[in-house]
Structure formats: structure tokens, C-alpha cells
């Protein structure tokens, strides 16, 4: 499976760890330190197969990015990540159309498994 996965997180270490783990799983990964830069790539015509996005980032946040993405035809599944795992943000993620909700800190195997499920669902 040569799927394109985007990791959007302003935390360099989270991006680094996820990029390595997903790469080892045979996926093509592109990291973005902001949802704004990922949105720019979308507007330039790039199309990921699935996206992992943090909720809280400077500029466009993960839920607003997801809401915007859902307005496009055939949006990819989005897994929302957050270190602030409370019921309200989980409910917001699902109401906005998230494929899944991944609280930080997370188990890397679980994260990779979620991405693989999102790709299969697509």
C-alpha cells in the first residue's frame, strides 16, 4: 500500500515519531507544522489518503481544518489527536466528522493501526 498520509502537528517530536512509525509501516508520510501549511498543499492540488491532525495549533486549529476539509468532495478520513483529551473535544471531533480520536500520549502501534483502518475505510 503506497498511501499518502499527512501528519499535522506543531510539536516536532510528535511529527518525527509518527513519520518514522508510518514510514516503517510502508506508508508515504508528509509532515506539516501547521494546518495552514497543510491547507496550502491541498489548495495546490495535493491529495492525502488520510490525515492525522492535532487539535490545538497556532493559526488554523485541527477541528477548523477538518470542518473546512469536509466541505470538499470526497474528503479523506481525518484522525484528530489531542493532549487535552476531554469528553467535549472528543464529541466535537466526531461531530465535525473525524474518523477517529487519538488522545496523547498514544501507543505508536495503536496510531499506525488507526491510520491503516482509516485507509481501509477510504
N, CA and C atoms as an extended XYZ file, in Angstrom:
366
Properties=species:S:1:pos:R:3:atomname:S:1:resname:S:1:resid:I:1 pbc="F F F"
N         0.846       -1.179        0.000 N   UNK     1
C         0.000        0.000        0.000 CA  UNK     1
C         0.887        1.237        0.000 C   UNK     1
N         0.843        2.017       -1.068 N   UNK     2
C         1.678        3.212       -1.140 CA  UNK     2
C         0.817        4.437       -0.902 C   UNK     2
N         0.178        4.485        0.269 N   UNK     3
C        -0.751        5.556        0.591 CA  UNK     3
C        -0.020        6.793        1.095 C   UNK     3
N        -0.622        7.938        0.847 N   UNK     4
C        -0.104        9.218        1.337 CA  UNK     4
C        -0.793        9.583        2.638 C   UNK     4
N         0.001        9.753        3.686 N   UNK     5
C        -0.527       10.126        4.994 CA  UNK     5
C         0.094       11.457        5.391 C   UNK     5
N        -0.751       12.377        5.824 N   UNK     6
C        -0.255       13.660        6.325 CA  UNK     6
C        -0.340       13.673        7.841 C   UNK     6
N         0.714       14.203        8.471 N   UNK     7
C         0.737       14.395        9.917 CA  UNK     7
C         0.849       15.901       10.151 C   UNK     7
N        -0.183       16.475       10.776 N   UNK     8
C        -0.210       17.913       11.034 CA  UNK     8
C        -0.150       18.128       12.542 C   UNK     8
N         0.989       18.630       13.011 N   UNK     9
C         1.166       18.868       14.445 CA  UNK     9
C         2.283       19.887       14.626 C   UNK     9
N         2.072       20.867       15.499 N   UNK    10
C         3.099       21.879       15.727 CA  UNK    10
C         4.227       21.369       16.627 C   UNK    10
N         4.081       20.171       17.164 N   UNK    11
C         5.113       19.560       18.011 CA  UNK    11
C         6.039       18.710       17.126 C   UNK    11
N         7.285       19.164       16.974 N   UNK    12
C         8.262       18.472       16.116 CA  UNK    12
C         8.452       17.013       16.511 C   UNK    12
N         8.493       16.729       17.827 N   UNK    13
C         8.768       15.357       18.278 CA  UNK    13
C         7.616       14.417       17.926 C   UNK    13
N         6.374       14.889       18.025 N   UNK    14
C         5.215       14.060       17.657 CA  UNK    14
C         5.278       13.756       16.157 C   UNK    14
N         5.544       14.799       15.355 N   UNK    15
C         5.643       14.586       13.904 CA  UNK    15
C         6.746       13.588       13.587 C   UNK    15
N         7.905       13.754       14.215 N   UNK    16
C         9.056       12.891       13.946 CA  UNK    16
C         8.733       11.430       14.248 C   UNK    16
N         8.170       11.183       15.430 N   UNK    17
C         7.865        9.810       15.854 CA  UNK    17
C         6.821        9.171       14.928 C   UNK    17
N         5.764        9.917       14.612 N   UNK    18
C         4.719        9.376       13.731 CA  UNK    18
C         5.241        9.140       12.320 C   UNK    18
N         6.049       10.079       11.818 N   UNK    19
C         6.603        9.914       10.471 CA  UNK    19
C         7.435        8.637       10.389 C   UNK    19
N         8.279        8.382       11.387 N   UNK    20
C         9.115        7.174       11.385 CA  UNK    20
C         8.263        5.909       11.454 C   UNK    20
N         7.291        5.897       12.362 N   UNK    21
C         6.456        4.701       12.556 CA  UNK    21
C         5.627        4.406       11.300 C   UNK    21
N         5.057        5.427       10.694 N   UNK    22
C         4.228        5.222        9.495 CA  UNK    22
C         5.086        4.838        8.295 C   UNK    22
N         6.274        5.405        8.233 N   UNK    23
C         7.210        5.054        7.163 CA  UNK    23
C         7.590        3.573        7.270 C   UNK    23
N         7.859        3.111        8.499 N   UNK    24
C         8.189        1.692        8.721 CA  UNK    24
C         7.021        0.788        8.326 C   UNK    24
N         5.787        1.318        8.392 N   UNK    25
C         4.604        0.537        8.015 CA  UNK    25
C         4.377        0.577        6.497 C   UNK    25
N         5.313        1.199        5.779 N   UNK    26
C         5.235        1.209        4.323 CA  UNK    26
C         4.382        2.317        3.731 C   UNK    26
N         4.149        3.356        4.524 N   UNK    27
C         3.315        4.461        4.056 CA  UNK    27
C         4.178        5.667        3.697 C   UNK    27
N         3.729        6.443        2.742 N   UNK    28
C         4.416        7.682        2.378 CA  UNK    28
C         3.868        8.777        3.294 C   UNK    28
N         4.752        9.441        4.058 N   UNK    29
C         4.312       10.402        5.062 CA  UNK    29
C         4.847       11.794        4.758 C   UNK    29
N         3.984       12.776        4.950 N   UNK    30
C         4.414       14.167        4.840 CA  UNK    30
C         3.967       14.888        6.098 C   UNK    30
N         4.908       15.571        6.731 N   UNK    31
C         4.600       16.291        7.965 CA  UNK    31
C         4.412       17.775        7.718 C   UNK    31
N         3.504       18.365        8.466 N   UNK    32
C         3.248       19.808        8.427 CA  UNK    32
C         3.251       20.328        9.851 C   UNK    32
N         3.877       21.488       10.074 N   UNK    33
C         3.885       22.025       11.435 CA  UNK    33
C         2.679       22.919       11.702 C   UNK    33
N         1.850       23.135       10.671 N   UNK    34
C         0.622       23.899       10.891 CA  UNK    34
C        -0.455       23.435        9.920 C   UNK    34
N        -1.712       23.610       10.352 N   UNK    35
C        -2.834       23.281        9.476 CA  UNK    35
C        -2.878       24.260        8.298 C   UNK    35
N        -2.393       25.471        8.520 N   UNK    36
C        -2.354       26.464        7.439 CA  UNK    36
C        -1.459       25.985        6.292 C   UNK    36
N        -0.286       25.439        6.613 N   UNK    37
C         0.614       24.970        5.551 CA  UNK    37
C         0.033       23.731        4.862 C   UNK    37
N        -0.650       22.858        5.609 N   UNK    38
C        -1.299       21.694        5.002 CA  UNK    38
C        -2.423       22.161        4.075 C   UNK    38
N        -3.161       23.178        4.499 N   UNK    39
C        -4.244       23.706        3.669 CA  UNK    39
C        -3.674       24.258        2.360 C   UNK    39
N        -2.510       24.901        2.447 N   UNK    40
C        -1.848       25.415        1.244 CA  UNK    40
C        -1.516       24.289        0.275 C   UNK    40
N        -1.057       23.148        0.804 N   UNK    41
C        -0.735       21.992       -0.045 CA  UNK    41
C        -2.008       21.445       -0.698 C   UNK    41
N        -3.119       21.436        0.045 N   UNK    42
C        -4.395       20.987       -0.524 CA  UNK    42
C        -4.815       21.911       -1.664 C   UNK    42
N        -4.684       23.211       -1.423 N   UNK    43
C        -5.073       24.182       -2.452 CA  UNK    43
C        -4.181       24.084       -3.685 C   UNK    43
N        -2.954       23.582       -3.491 N   UNK    44
C        -2.029       23.406       -4.613 CA  UNK    44
C        -2.322       22.096       -5.367 C   UNK    44
N        -3.328       21.342       -4.890 N   UNK    45
C        -3.740       20.141       -5.610 CA  UNK    45
C        -3.267       18.823       -5.030 C   UNK    45
N        -2.529       18.858       -3.922 N   UNK    46
C        -2.096       17.592       -3.305 CA  UNK    46
C        -3.286       16.939       -2.608 C   UNK    46
N        -3.325       15.611       -2.649 N   UNK    47
C        -4.437       14.876       -2.041 CA  UNK    47
C        -3.918       13.725       -1.189 C   UNK    47
N        -3.995       13.879        0.141 N   UNK    48
C        -3.595       12.768        1.015 CA  UNK    48
C        -4.689       11.715        1.063 C   UNK    48
N        -4.315       10.487        1.441 N   UNK    49
C        -5.288        9.402        1.591 CA  UNK    49
C        -5.893        9.383        2.983 C   UNK    49
N        -5.140        9.889        3.944 N   UNK    50
C        -5.671       10.089        5.299 CA  UNK    50
C        -4.792       11.124        5.993 C   UNK    50
N        -5.335       11.710        7.066 N   UNK    51
C        -4.649       12.801        7.769 CA  UNK    51
C        -4.748       12.569        9.274 C   UNK    51
N        -3.617       12.798        9.962 N   UNK    52
C        -3.599       12.877       11.428 CA  UNK    52
C        -3.397       14.352       11.747 C   UNK    52
N        -4.302       14.953       12.514 N   UNK    53
C        -4.180       16.383       12.809 CA  UNK    53
C        -4.376       16.646       14.298 C   UNK    53
N        -3.498       17.472       14.849 N   UNK    54
C        -3.622       17.883       16.245 CA  UNK    54
C        -4.759       18.898       16.345 C   UNK    54
N        -5.411       18.960       17.506 N   UNK    55
C        -6.487       19.928       17.694 CA  UNK    55
C        -5.913       21.323       17.901 C   UNK    55
N        -5.013       21.466       18.855 N   UNK    56
C        -4.534       22.803       19.228 CA  UNK    56
C        -3.206       23.123       18.556 C   UNK    56
N        -3.282       24.114       17.648 N   UNK    57
C        -2.088       24.601       16.947 CA  UNK    57
C        -2.267       26.092       16.714 C   UNK    57
N        -1.159       26.811       16.575 N   UNK    58
C        -1.289       28.232       16.210 CA  UNK    58
C        -1.943       28.340       14.828 C   UNK    58
N        -2.688       29.404       14.609 N   UNK    59
C        -3.362       29.576       13.326 CA  UNK    59
C        -4.589       28.694       13.262 C   UNK    59
N        -4.805       28.083       12.109 N   UNK    60
C        -5.951       27.203       11.897 CA  UNK    60
C        -5.811       25.977       12.812 C   UNK    60
N        -6.828       25.687       13.636 N   UNK    61
C        -6.723       24.507       14.504 CA  UNK    61
C        -7.244       23.265       13.786 C   UNK    61
N        -7.024       22.114       14.392 N   UNK    62
C        -7.356       20.847       13.753 CA  UNK    62
C        -8.834       20.660       13.440 C   UNK    62
N        -9.718       21.110       14.347 N   UNK    63
C       -11.150       20.940       14.110 CA  UNK    63
C       -11.634       21.868       13.000 C   UNK    63
N       -11.115       23.099       12.952 N   UNK    64
C       -11.496       24.019       11.875 CA  UNK    64
C       -10.976       23.512       10.529 C   UNK    64
N        -9.767       22.938       10.544 N   UNK    65
C        -9.203       22.342        9.326 CA  UNK    65
C       -10.119       21.214        8.837 C   UNK    65
N       -10.533       20.356        9.769 N   UNK    66
C       -11.414       19.242        9.452 CA  UNK    66
C       -12.750       19.753        8.889 C   UNK    66
N       -13.326       20.759        9.528 N   UNK    67
C       -14.614       21.305        9.069 CA  UNK    67
C       -14.492       21.847        7.642 C   UNK    67
N       -13.403       22.551        7.365 N   UNK    68
C       -13.167       23.087        6.014 CA  UNK    68
C       -13.003       21.957        5.001 C   UNK    68
N       -12.245       20.950        5.409 N   UNK    69
C       -11.970       19.811        4.529 CA  UNK    69
C       -13.260       19.074        4.162 C   UNK    69
N       -14.180       18.970        5.129 N   UNK    70
C       -15.433       18.246        4.918 CA  UNK    70
C       -16.321       18.919        3.867 C   UNK    70
N       -16.050       20.192        3.553 N   UNK    71
C       -16.832       20.902        2.541 CA  UNK    71
C       -16.414       20.503        1.127 C   UNK    71
N       -15.265       19.823        1.002 N   UNK    72
C       -14.771       19.391       -0.307 CA  UNK    72
C       -15.347       18.030       -0.675 C   UNK    72
N       -15.449       17.747       -1.966 N   UNK    73
C       -15.935       16.427       -2.362 CA  UNK    73
C       -14.928       15.337       -1.974 C   UNK    73
N       -15.439       14.206       -1.493 N   UNK    74
C       -14.627       13.043       -1.144 CA  UNK    74
C       -13.429       13.364       -0.243 C   UNK    74
N       -13.685       13.958        0.936 N   UNK    75
C       -12.561       14.263        1.829 CA  UNK    75
C       -11.951       12.987        2.405 C   UNK    75
N       -10.635       12.988        2.648 N   UNK    76
C       -10.006       11.807        3.247 CA  UNK    76
C       -10.390       11.689        4.724 C   UNK    76
N       -10.291       10.483        5.284 N   UNK    77
C       -10.547       10.333        6.723 CA  UNK    77
C        -9.494       11.111        7.521 C   UNK    77
N        -9.951       11.736        8.601 N   UNK    78
C        -9.062       12.523        9.458 CA  UNK    78
C        -9.122       11.966       10.872 C   UNK    78
N        -7.934       11.703       11.423 N   UNK    79
C        -7.810       11.270       12.816 CA  UNK    79
C        -7.363       12.500       13.604 C   UNK    79
N        -8.169       12.888       14.588 N   UNK    80
C        -7.863       14.069       15.401 CA  UNK    80
C        -7.087       13.633       16.640 C   UNK    80
N        -5.936       14.303       16.869 N   UNK    81
C        -5.101       13.996       18.037 CA  UNK    81
C        -5.158       15.165       19.016 C   UNK    81
N        -5.104       14.866       20.291 N   UNK    82
C        -5.006       15.943       21.268 CA  UNK    82
C        -4.415       15.456       22.584 C   UNK    82
N        -3.661       16.342       23.205 N   UNK    83
C        -3.130       16.066       24.536 CA  UNK    83
C        -4.176       16.437       25.581 C   UNK    83
N        -5.203       17.159       25.142 N   UNK    84
C        -6.244       17.620       26.051 CA  UNK    84
C        -7.471       16.750       25.840 C   UNK    84
N        -7.358       15.479       26.272 N   UNK    85
C        -8.425       14.529       25.966 CA  UNK    85
C        -9.547       14.646       26.987 C   UNK    85
N       -10.519       15.468       26.648 N   UNK    86
C       -11.710       15.555       27.471 CA  UNK    86
C       -12.898       15.171       26.603 C   UNK    86
N       -13.999       14.883       27.245 N   UNK    87
C       -15.178       14.424       26.519 CA  UNK    87
C       -15.644       15.449       25.493 C   UNK    87
N       -15.590       16.718       25.855 N   UNK    88
C       -16.086       17.768       24.962 CA  UNK    88
C       -15.313       17.810       23.639 C   UNK    88
N       -13.966       17.712       23.711 N   UNK    89
C       -13.203       17.763       22.463 CA  UNK    89
C       -13.392       16.481       21.651 C   UNK    89
N       -13.587       15.357       22.317 N   UNK    90
C       -13.843       14.112       21.586 CA  UNK    90
C       -15.178       14.205       20.847 C   UNK    90
N       -16.200       14.699       21.526 N   UNK    91
C       -17.512       14.853       20.903 CA  UNK    91
C       -17.429       15.836       19.742 C   UNK    91
N       -16.728       16.940       19.932 N   UNK    92
C       -16.560       17.934       18.854 CA  UNK    92
C       -15.876       17.320       17.645 C   UNK    92
N       -14.856       16.498       17.887 N   UNK    93
C       -14.127       15.863       16.784 CA  UNK    93
C       -15.067       14.983       15.971 C   UNK    93
N       -15.869       14.174       16.649 N   UNK    94
C       -16.791       13.283       15.936 CA  UNK    94
C       -17.899       14.067       15.237 C   UNK    94
N       -18.413       15.108       15.907 N   UNK    95
C       -19.483       15.912       15.299 CA  UNK    95
C       -18.982       16.632       14.047 C   UNK    95
N       -17.704       16.977       14.042 N   UNK    96
C       -17.124       17.673       12.898 CA  UNK    96
C       -16.814       16.684       11.770 C   UNK    96
N       -16.825       15.401       12.076 N   UNK    97
C       -16.631       14.406       11.028 CA  UNK    97
C       -15.328       13.640       11.099 C   UNK    97
N       -14.688       13.655       12.267 N   UNK    98
C       -13.430       12.915       12.407 CA  UNK    98
C       -13.671       11.421       12.240 C   UNK    98
N       -12.709       10.745       11.624 N   UNK    99
C       -12.768        9.283       11.503 CA  UNK    99
C       -12.565        8.662       12.881 C   UNK    99
N       -11.610        9.216       13.631 N   UNK   100
C       -11.286        8.677       14.945 CA  UNK   100
C       -10.630        9.775       15.767 C   UNK   100
N       -10.544        9.537       17.062 N   UNK   101
C        -9.998       10.481       18.022 CA  UNK   101
C        -8.844        9.777       18.738 C   UNK   101
N        -7.659       10.377       18.726 N   UNK   102
C        -6.475        9.746       19.307 CA  UNK   102
C        -5.899       10.621       20.416 C   UNK   102
N        -6.130       10.241       21.690 N   UNK   103
C        -5.579       11.039       22.787 CA  UNK   103
C        -4.071       10.839       22.930 C   UNK   103
N        -3.370       11.930       23.244 N   UNK   104
C        -1.926       11.859       23.511 CA  UNK   104
C        -1.740       11.723       25.017 C   UNK   104
N        -0.712       11.051       25.496 N   UNK   105
C         0.241       10.277       24.694 CA  UNK   105
C        -0.434        9.005       24.180 C   UNK   105
N        -0.017        8.567       23.004 N   UNK   106
C        -0.618        7.388       22.403 CA  UNK   106
C         0.420        6.312       22.185 C   UNK   106
N        -0.061        5.108       22.028 N   UNK   107
C         0.776        3.972       21.696 CA  UNK   107
C         1.011        4.027       20.182 C   UNK   107
N         2.278        3.936       19.768 N   UNK   108
C         2.598        4.054       18.339 CA  UNK   108
C         1.925        2.981       17.498 C   UNK   108
N         1.891        1.760       17.996 N   UNK   109
C         1.240        0.682       17.235 CA  UNK   109
C        -0.248        0.966       17.060 C   UNK   109
N        -0.856        1.524       18.097 N   UNK   110
C        -2.272        1.892       18.026 CA  UNK   110
C        -2.479        2.988       16.970 C   UNK   110
N        -1.587        3.972       16.954 N   UNK   111
C        -1.686        5.069       15.984 CA  UNK   111
C        -1.553        4.544       14.555 C   UNK   111
N        -0.580        3.672       14.326 N   UNK   112
C        -0.376        3.094       12.991 CA  UNK   112
C        -1.596        2.247       12.601 C   UNK   112
N        -2.118        1.479       13.547 N   UNK   113
C        -3.310        0.668       13.293 CA  UNK   113
C        -4.519        1.520       12.918 C   UNK   113
N        -4.669        2.651       13.606 N   UNK   114
C        -5.768        3.574       13.293 CA  UNK   114
C        -5.634        4.115       11.871 C   UNK   114
N        -4.421        4.494       11.497 N   UNK   115
C        -4.176        5.008       10.146 CA  UNK   115
C        -4.514        3.929        9.117 C   UNK   115
N        -4.093        2.698        9.385 N   UNK   116
C        -4.380        1.608        8.451 CA  UNK   116
C        -5.887        1.362        8.333 C   UNK   116
N        -6.622        1.460        9.446 N   UNK   117
C        -8.089        1.307        9.398 CA  UNK   117
C        -8.722        2.444        8.597 C   UNK   117
N        -8.205        3.665        8.789 N   UNK   118
C        -8.731        4.818        8.045 CA  UNK   118
C        -8.500        4.631        6.550 C   UNK   118
N        -7.340        4.102        6.190 N   UNK   119
C        -7.035        3.869        4.769 CA  UNK   119
C        -7.954        2.797        4.181 C   UNK   119
N        -8.232        1.757        4.970 N   UNK   120
C        -9.137        0.697        4.503 CA  UNK   120
C       -10.563        1.228        4.349 C   UNK   120
N       -10.964        2.117        5.252 N   UNK   121
C       -12.315        2.689        5.203 CA  UNK   121
C       -12.478        3.572        3.965 C   UNK   121
N       -11.386        4.149        3.525 N   UNK   122
C       -11.430        5.034        2.357 CA  UNK   122
C       -11.693        4.198        1.136 C   UNK   122
